[in-house]
PDB file of C-alpha atoms in Angstrom:
ATOM      1  CA  ASP A 208       1.922 -14.300  13.333  1.00 62.00           C
ATOM      2  CA  ALA A 209      -1.174 -12.149  13.671  1.00 79.00           C
ATOM      3  CA  GLY A 210      -0.011  -9.676  11.052  1.00 92.00           C
ATOM      4  CA  VAL A 211      -0.123  -5.917  11.411  1.00 95.00           C
ATOM      5  CA  ILE A 212      -2.845  -4.883  13.812  1.00 96.00           C
ATOM      6  CA  GLN A 213      -4.601  -1.546  13.622  1.00 96.00           C
ATOM      7  CA  SER A 214      -7.183   0.016  15.864  1.00 96.00           C
ATOM      8  CA  PRO A 215      -9.781   1.238  15.704  1.00 96.00           C
ATOM      9  CA  ARG A 216     -11.051  -0.186  12.430  1.00 95.00           C
ATOM     10  CA  HIS A 217     -13.553   2.615  12.095  1.00 95.00           C
ATOM     11  CA  GLU A 218     -13.626   6.063  13.629  1.00 96.00           C
ATOM     12  CA  VAL A 219     -16.247   8.756  13.284  1.00 97.00           C
ATOM     13  CA  THR A 220     -15.540  12.068  14.934  1.00 96.00           C
ATOM     14  CA  GLU A 221     -16.466  15.689  14.734  1.00 96.00           C
ATOM     15  CA  MET A 222     -14.314  18.407  13.297  1.00 97.00           C
ATOM     16  CA  GLY A 223     -11.911  19.794  15.851  1.00 96.00           C
ATOM     17  CA  GLN A 224     -11.634  16.622  17.882  1.00 97.00           C
ATOM     18  CA  GLU A 225      -8.409  14.746  18.457  1.00 97.00           C
ATOM     19  CA  VAL A 226      -8.060  11.402  16.714  1.00 98.00           C
ATOM     20  CA  THR A 227      -5.507   8.734  17.604  1.00 98.00           C
ATOM     21  CA  LEU A 228      -4.862   5.763  15.364  1.00 98.00           C
ATOM     22  CA  ARG A 229      -2.881   2.816  16.636  1.00 98.00           C
ATOM     23  CA  CYS A 230      -0.676   0.214  15.037  1.00 98.00           C
ATOM     24  CA  LYS A 231       1.111  -2.894  16.197  1.00 98.00           C
ATOM     25  CA  PRO A 232       3.666  -4.083  13.626  1.00 97.00           C
ATOM     26  CA  ILE A 233       4.682  -7.645  12.975  1.00 95.00           C
ATOM     27  CA  SER A 234       7.106  -8.819  15.616  1.00 95.00           C
ATOM     28  CA  GLY A 235      10.703  -8.556  14.468  1.00 93.00           C
ATOM     29  CA  HIS A 236      10.052  -5.985  11.782  1.00 94.00           C
ATOM     30  CA  ASP A 237      12.231  -2.918  12.030  1.00 93.00           C
ATOM     31  CA  TYR A 238      10.401  -0.600   9.646  1.00 93.00           C
ATOM     32  CA  LEU A 239       6.959   0.865  10.208  1.00 95.00           C
ATOM     33  CA  PHE A 240       5.033   2.958   7.708  1.00 94.00           C
ATOM     34  CA  TRP A 241       1.884   5.058   7.867  1.00 96.00           C
ATOM     35  CA  TYR A 242      -0.096   5.587   4.659  1.00 95.00           C
ATOM     36  CA  ARG A 243      -3.269   7.445   3.804  1.00 96.00           C
ATOM     37  CA  GLN A 244      -5.628   6.382   1.042  1.00 93.00           C
ATOM     38  CA  THR A 245      -8.204   8.667  -0.550  1.00 92.00           C
ATOM     39  CA  MET A 246     -10.084   8.557  -3.809  1.00 87.00           C
ATOM     40  CA  MET A 247      -8.493  11.783  -4.951  1.00 88.00           C
ATOM     41  CA  ARG A 248      -4.879  11.134  -4.042  1.00 87.00           C
ATOM     42  CA  GLY A 249      -4.603   7.367  -3.889  1.00 87.00           C
ATOM     43  CA  LEU A 250      -2.074   5.857  -1.491  1.00 90.00           C
ATOM     44  CA  GLU A 251       0.297   8.335   0.098  1.00 90.00           C
ATOM     45  CA  LEU A 252       3.178   7.640   2.444  1.00 90.00           C
ATOM     46  CA  LEU A 253       2.886   9.890   5.474  1.00 94.00           C
ATOM     47  CA  ILE A 254       5.836   8.865   7.603  1.00 94.00           C
ATOM     48  CA  TYR A 255       8.054   5.911   8.296  1.00 93.00           C
ATOM     49  CA  PHE A 256      10.192   4.722  11.168  1.00 94.00           C
ATOM     50  CA  ASN A 257      13.278   2.565  11.335  1.00 93.00           C
ATOM     51  CA  ASN A 258      14.071   1.010  14.696  1.00 94.00           C
ATOM     52  CA  ASN A 259      11.505   3.330  16.303  1.00 95.00           C
ATOM     53  CA  VAL A 260      13.141   6.464  14.905  1.00 95.00           C
ATOM     54  CA  PRO A 261      11.251   8.647  12.414  1.00 94.00           C
ATOM     55  CA  ILE A 262      13.226   8.694   9.175  1.00 91.00           C
ATOM     56  CA  ASP A 263      11.076  10.607   6.743  1.00 89.00           C
ATOM     57  CA  ASP A 264       7.994  12.607   7.670  1.00 91.00           C
ATOM     58  CA  SER A 265       7.850  14.671   4.513  1.00 89.00           C
ATOM     59  CA  GLY A 266       4.499  13.175   3.657  1.00 90.00           C
ATOM     60  CA  MET A 267       2.814  14.406   6.801  1.00 93.00           C
ATOM     61  CA  PRO A 268       0.360  16.955   5.481  1.00 87.00           C
ATOM     62  CA  GLU A 269       0.355  19.511   8.269  1.00 85.00           C
ATOM     63  CA  ASP A 270       1.414  20.181  11.824  1.00 91.00           C
ATOM     64  CA  ARG A 271      -1.939  18.824  12.881  1.00 95.00           C
ATOM     65  CA  PHE A 272      -0.526  15.368  12.154  1.00 97.00           C
ATOM     66  CA  SER A 273       1.996  13.719  14.431  1.00 97.00           C
ATOM     67  CA  ALA A 274       3.291  10.178  14.776  1.00 97.00           C
ATOM     68  CA  LYS A 275       5.208   8.392  17.468  1.00 97.00           C
ATOM     69  CA  MET A 276       6.764   5.009  17.965  1.00 97.00           C
ATOM     70  CA  PRO A 277       7.627   4.640  21.652  1.00 97.00           C
ATOM     71  CA  ASN A 278       8.739   1.032  21.239  1.00 95.00           C
ATOM     72  CA  ALA A 279       9.164  -1.647  18.616  1.00 95.00           C
ATOM     73  CA  SER A 280       5.654  -2.971  19.014  1.00 95.00           C
ATOM     74  CA  PHE A 281       3.522   0.152  18.974  1.00 96.00           C
ATOM     75  CA  SER A 282       2.980   3.306  16.977  1.00 98.00           C
ATOM     76  CA  THR A 283       0.378   6.051  16.950  1.00 98.00           C
ATOM     77  CA  LEU A 284      -0.759   8.566  14.391  1.00 98.00           C
ATOM     78  CA  LYS A 285      -2.501  11.539  15.902  1.00 98.00           C
ATOM     79  CA  ILE A 286      -4.549  14.253  14.240  1.00 97.00           C
ATOM     80  CA  GLN A 287      -5.295  17.313  16.336  1.00 97.00           C
ATOM     81  CA  PRO A 288      -7.510  19.081  15.508  1.00 96.00           C
ATOM     82  CA  SER A 289      -9.187  16.911  12.910  1.00 96.00           C
ATOM     83  CA  GLU A 290     -10.843  18.345   9.807  1.00 96.00           C
ATOM     84  CA  PRO A 291     -13.297  16.853   7.319  1.00 96.00           C
ATOM     85  CA  ARG A 292     -10.578  16.681   4.637  1.00 95.00           C
ATOM     86  CA  ASP A 293      -8.705  14.232   6.865  1.00 96.00           C
ATOM     87  CA  SER A 294     -11.391  11.640   6.153  1.00 97.00           C
ATOM     88  CA  ALA A 295      -9.603   8.691   4.584  1.00 97.00           C
ATOM     89  CA  VAL A 296      -8.410   5.179   5.214  1.00 96.00           C
ATOM     90  CA  TYR A 297      -5.161   5.107   7.144  1.00 97.00           C
ATOM     91  CA  PHE A 298      -2.936   2.092   6.750  1.00 96.00           C
ATOM     92  CA  CYS A 299      -0.021   0.960   8.807  1.00 96.00           C
ATOM     93  CA  ALA A 300       2.571  -1.367   7.294  1.00 94.00           C
ATOM     94  CA  SER A 301       5.731  -2.993   8.571  1.00 94.00           C
ATOM     95  CA  SER A 302       8.738  -4.675   7.027  1.00 91.00           C
ATOM     96  CA  PHE A 303      12.051  -6.242   7.907  1.00 89.00           C
ATOM     97  CA  VAL A 304      14.926  -4.224   6.386  1.00 78.00           C
ATOM     98  CA  GLN A 305      14.104  -3.732   2.711  1.00 65.00           C
ATOM     99  CA  GLU A 306      11.898  -6.732   2.387  1.00 70.00           C
ATOM    100  CA  THR A 307       8.199  -6.763   1.699  1.00 84.00           C
ATOM    101  CA  GLN A 308       5.865  -4.352   3.445  1.00 89.00           C
ATOM    102  CA  TYR A 309       2.890  -6.026   5.091  1.00 91.00           C
ATOM    103  CA  PHE A 310      -0.196  -3.941   5.544  1.00 93.00           C
ATOM    104  CA  GLY A 311      -2.739  -3.799   8.296  1.00 94.00           C
ATOM    105  CA  PRO A 312      -6.486  -3.764   7.608  1.00 93.00           C
ATOM    106  CA  GLY A 313      -6.648   0.010   7.877  1.00 95.00           C
ATOM    107  CA  THR A 314      -8.612   2.513   9.926  1.00 97.00           C
ATOM    108  CA  ARG A 315     -11.509   4.209   8.167  1.00 96.00           C
ATOM    109  CA  LEU A 316     -11.723   7.736   9.508  1.00 97.00           C
ATOM    110  CA  LEU A 317     -14.691   9.991   8.946  1.00 97.00           C
ATOM    111  CA  VAL A 318     -14.532  13.534  10.240  1.00 97.00           C
ATOM    112  CA  LEU A 319     -17.867  15.281  10.233  1.00 96.00           C
TER     113      LEU A 319
ATOM    114  CA  ALA B  62      12.560  10.201  -9.043  1.00 71.00           C
ATOM    115  CA  GLN B  63      10.724   6.984  -8.576  1.00 77.00           C
ATOM    116  CA  SER B  64       7.242   6.620  -9.967  1.00 87.00           C
ATOM    117  CA  VAL B  65       4.774   4.010 -11.085  1.00 92.00           C
ATOM    118  CA  THR B  66       2.188   4.312 -13.828  1.00 94.00           C
ATOM    119  CA  GLN B  67      -0.810   2.077 -14.168  1.00 96.00           C
ATOM    120  CA  PRO B  68      -2.406   3.251 -17.401  1.00 96.00           C
ATOM    121  CA  ASP B  69      -5.651   1.357 -16.984  1.00 95.00           C
ATOM    122  CA  ILE B  70      -7.990   2.765 -14.348  1.00 94.00           C
ATOM    123  CA  HIS B  71     -10.652   0.118 -14.830  1.00 97.00           C
ATOM    124  CA  ILE B  72     -10.667  -3.217 -16.644  1.00 97.00           C
ATOM    125  CA  THR B  73     -13.574  -5.564 -17.162  1.00 97.00           C
ATOM    126  CA  VAL B  74     -13.053  -9.201 -18.091  1.00 97.00           C
ATOM    127  CA  SER B  75     -15.253 -12.239 -18.308  1.00 97.00           C
ATOM    128  CA  GLU B  76     -14.795 -15.026 -15.841  1.00 97.00           C
ATOM    129  CA  GLY B  77     -12.409 -17.578 -17.289  1.00 97.00           C
ATOM    130  CA  ALA B  78     -10.741 -15.083 -19.594  1.00 97.00           C
ATOM    131  CA  SER B  79      -7.084 -14.153 -19.344  1.00 97.00           C
ATOM    132  CA  LEU B  80      -5.958 -10.979 -17.661  1.00 97.00           C
ATOM    133  CA  GLU B  81      -3.053  -8.597 -18.017  1.00 97.00           C
ATOM    134  CA  LEU B  82      -2.680  -5.488 -15.896  1.00 98.00           C
ATOM    135  CA  ARG B  83      -0.058  -3.029 -16.999  1.00 98.00           C
ATOM    136  CA  CYS B  84       2.540  -1.346 -14.850  1.00 97.00           C
ATOM    137  CA  ASN B  85       5.398   0.918 -15.881  1.00 96.00           C
ATOM    138  CA  TYR B  86       7.956   2.211 -13.460  1.00 93.00           C
ATOM    139  CA  SER B  87      10.600   4.863 -13.347  1.00 89.00           C
ATOM    140  CA  TYR B  88      13.661   4.166 -11.250  1.00 81.00           C
ATOM    141  CA  GLY B  89      17.345   4.669 -11.881  1.00 72.00           C
ATOM    142  CA  ALA B  90      18.684   1.475 -10.400  1.00 77.00           C
ATOM    143  CA  THR B  91      17.435  -2.094 -10.333  1.00 76.00           C
ATOM    144  CA  PRO B  92      13.969  -1.792  -8.860  1.00 85.00           C
ATOM    145  CA  TYR B  93      12.210  -3.802  -6.233  1.00 89.00           C
ATOM    146  CA  LEU B  94       8.715  -4.262  -7.647  1.00 93.00           C
ATOM    147  CA  PHE B  95       5.491  -5.415  -6.074  1.00 94.00           C
ATOM    148  CA  TRP B  96       1.895  -6.117  -6.910  1.00 97.00           C
ATOM    149  CA  TYR B  97      -0.690  -5.764  -4.179  1.00 96.00           C
ATOM    150  CA  VAL B  98      -4.404  -6.498  -4.273  1.00 96.00           C
ATOM    151  CA  GLN B  99      -7.059  -4.705  -2.277  1.00 94.00           C
ATOM    152  CA  SER B 100     -10.538  -6.118  -1.935  1.00 91.00           C
ATOM    153  CA  PRO B 101     -13.327  -3.703  -1.025  1.00 85.00           C
ATOM    154  CA  GLY B 102     -13.010  -2.543   2.554  1.00 81.00           C
ATOM    155  CA  GLN B 103      -9.824  -4.508   3.086  1.00 85.00           C
ATOM    156  CA  GLY B 104      -6.149  -3.802   3.422  1.00 87.00           C
ATOM    157  CA  LEU B 105      -3.499  -4.508   0.819  1.00 92.00           C
ATOM    158  CA  GLN B 106      -2.379  -8.069   0.308  1.00 93.00           C
ATOM    159  CA  LEU B 107       0.889  -8.900  -1.396  1.00 93.00           C
ATOM    160  CA  LEU B 108       0.444 -10.887  -4.598  1.00 96.00           C
ATOM    161  CA  LEU B 109       4.068 -11.147  -5.678  1.00 95.00           C
ATOM    162  CA  LYS B 110       7.367  -9.343  -5.742  1.00 93.00           C
ATOM    163  CA  TYR B 111      10.496  -9.033  -7.843  1.00 92.00           C
ATOM    164  CA  PHE B 112      13.874  -8.298  -6.327  1.00 87.00           C
ATOM    165  CA  SER B 113      16.296  -9.995  -8.690  1.00 84.00           C
ATOM    166  CA  GLY B 114      16.884 -13.186 -10.615  1.00 86.00           C
ATOM    167  CA  ASP B 115      14.267 -14.828 -12.785  1.00 88.00           C
ATOM    168  CA  THR B 116      12.253 -12.096 -14.472  1.00 91.00           C
ATOM    169  CA  LEU B 117       9.068 -14.148 -14.395  1.00 95.00           C
ATOM    170  CA  VAL B 118       7.777 -14.333 -10.857  1.00 96.00           C
ATOM    171  CA  GLN B 119       4.951 -16.420  -9.542  1.00 96.00           C
ATOM    172  CA  GLY B 120       2.588 -15.207  -6.872  1.00 96.00           C
ATOM    173  CA  ILE B 121      -0.425 -16.289  -4.941  1.00 94.00           C
ATOM    174  CA  LYS B 122      -3.860 -16.995  -6.390  1.00 94.00           C
ATOM    175  CA  GLY B 123      -2.396 -18.034  -9.749  1.00 96.00           C
ATOM    176  CA  PHE B 124      -0.936 -14.637 -10.621  1.00 97.00           C
ATOM    177  CA  GLU B 125       2.403 -14.047 -12.275  1.00 97.00           C
ATOM    178  CA  ALA B 126       4.311 -10.993 -13.408  1.00 98.00           C
ATOM    179  CA  GLU B 127       7.179 -10.429 -15.768  1.00 96.00           C
ATOM    180  CA  PHE B 128       9.895  -7.852 -15.257  1.00 94.00           C
ATOM    181  CA  LYS B 129      11.061  -6.315 -18.513  1.00 94.00           C
ATOM    182  CA  ARG B 130      13.889  -3.866 -17.951  1.00 91.00           C
ATOM    183  CA  SER B 131      13.951  -2.717 -21.579  1.00 91.00           C
ATOM    184  CA  GLN B 132      10.331  -1.647 -21.323  1.00 93.00           C
ATOM    185  CA  SER B 133      10.425  -0.545 -17.675  1.00 93.00           C
ATOM    186  CA  SER B 134       7.408  -2.734 -17.147  1.00 95.00           C
ATOM    187  CA  PHE B 135       6.156  -5.236 -14.600  1.00 96.00           C
ATOM    188  CA  ASN B 136       2.831  -6.461 -15.955  1.00 98.00           C
ATOM    189  CA  LEU B 137       0.608  -8.742 -13.941  1.00 98.00           C
ATOM    190  CA  ARG B 138      -1.042 -11.707 -15.619  1.00 98.00           C
ATOM    191  CA  LYS B 139      -3.453 -14.496 -14.875  1.00 98.00           C
ATOM    192  CA  PRO B 140      -4.478 -17.106 -17.437  1.00 97.00           C
ATOM    193  CA  SER B 141      -8.037 -17.579 -16.178  1.00 97.00           C
ATOM    194  CA  VAL B 142      -9.812 -15.040 -14.005  1.00 97.00           C
ATOM    195  CA  HIS B 143     -12.183 -16.041 -11.233  1.00 96.00           C
ATOM    196  CA  TRP B 144     -15.043 -13.921  -9.935  1.00 95.00           C
ATOM    197  CA  SER B 145     -13.211 -13.617  -6.626  1.00 95.00           C
ATOM    198  CA  ASP B 146     -10.378 -11.768  -8.374  1.00 96.00           C
ATOM    199  CA  ALA B 147     -12.537  -8.649  -8.640  1.00 96.00           C
ATOM    200  CA  ALA B 148     -10.600  -6.046  -6.643  1.00 97.00           C
ATOM    201  CA  GLU B 149      -8.234  -3.137  -6.989  1.00 96.00           C
ATOM    202  CA  TYR B 150      -4.667  -3.932  -7.982  1.00 97.00           C
ATOM    203  CA  PHE B 151      -1.697  -1.766  -7.147  1.00 96.00           C
ATOM    204  CA  CYS B 152       1.782  -1.877  -8.589  1.00 96.00           C
ATOM    205  CA  ALA B 153       4.558  -0.427  -6.448  1.00 93.00           C
ATOM    206  CA  VAL B 154       8.281   0.201  -6.564  1.00 90.00           C
ATOM    207  CA  VAL B 155      10.636   0.621  -3.631  1.00 83.00           C
ATOM    208  CA  GLY B 156      12.743   3.730  -3.737  1.00 70.00           C
ATOM    209  CA  GLY B 157      16.227   4.142  -2.384  1.00 64.00           C
ATOM    210  CA  ALA B 158      15.042   4.907   1.129  1.00 62.00           C
ATOM    211  CA  ASN B 159      12.768   1.891   1.388  1.00 66.00           C
ATOM    212  CA  ASN B 160       9.729   3.972   0.490  1.00 73.00           C
ATOM    213  CA  LEU B 161       7.006   2.274  -1.485  1.00 81.00           C
ATOM    214  CA  PHE B 162       5.731   4.317  -4.419  1.00 86.00           C
ATOM    215  CA  PHE B 163       2.330   3.145  -5.541  1.00 90.00           C
ATOM    216  CA  GLY B 164       0.566   3.447  -8.826  1.00 92.00           C
ATOM    217  CA  THR B 165      -2.957   4.799  -8.888  1.00 92.00           C
ATOM    218  CA  GLY B 166      -4.414   1.328  -9.090  1.00 95.00           C
ATOM    219  CA  THR B 167      -6.460  -0.647 -11.592  1.00 97.00           C
ATOM    220  CA  ARG B 168      -9.942  -1.715 -10.660  1.00 96.00           C
ATOM    221  CA  LEU B 169     -10.846  -5.139 -12.015  1.00 97.00           C
ATOM    222  CA  THR B 170     -14.438  -6.108 -12.643  1.00 97.00           C
ATOM    223  CA  VAL B 171     -15.229  -9.723 -13.483  1.00 97.00           C
ATOM    224  CA  ILE B 172     -18.452 -10.478 -15.299  1.00 96.00           C
ATOM    225  CA  PRO B 173     -20.056 -13.931 -15.333  1.00 90.00           C
TER     226      PRO B 173
END
């Protein structure tokens, strides 16, 4: 299997622009997670899905953040409008039931 | 509430020396515990996991960890460190809702 795939790997944008991060989980996995990693706050869970349904979005920082999972093989995390404090590495991970979470390579986001 | 503490922010060891990274967790039930490694600019790679059974678990790259319920610990060990082991190491515990709670990480530096 190719593992969890994320795109883009790097994104540089200007404040106020919309940013869309994409994730393809491992085939057959029924859980998908979005994390954010910063120096100040470490790794934070933003939201997770089970069978394409959002289960817990309490980690989503603001209404500017939204996530969707239209099917079992694709999810997006959108930031609109983006702000400099959103600069971070965003990871997607997937798992099968309560087994191990496998992480993608991450998207490095820089908002100027 | 679930939580993970990694008391050592940064550890430096000589190549060939033994290594122990500390992890303490807080969780009411039997925990699912993980160690992940993150190389610079990379995603998180699973080193090993503990779900149940033998409290000494073996992982990849020669790492092992021991679950000690009485001490609420899951320390990571390696008998002889290689320069390529320099990375950031994260301990994590799965909460009741399949959320992964990460520690703040321990950065390992290996000197020749």
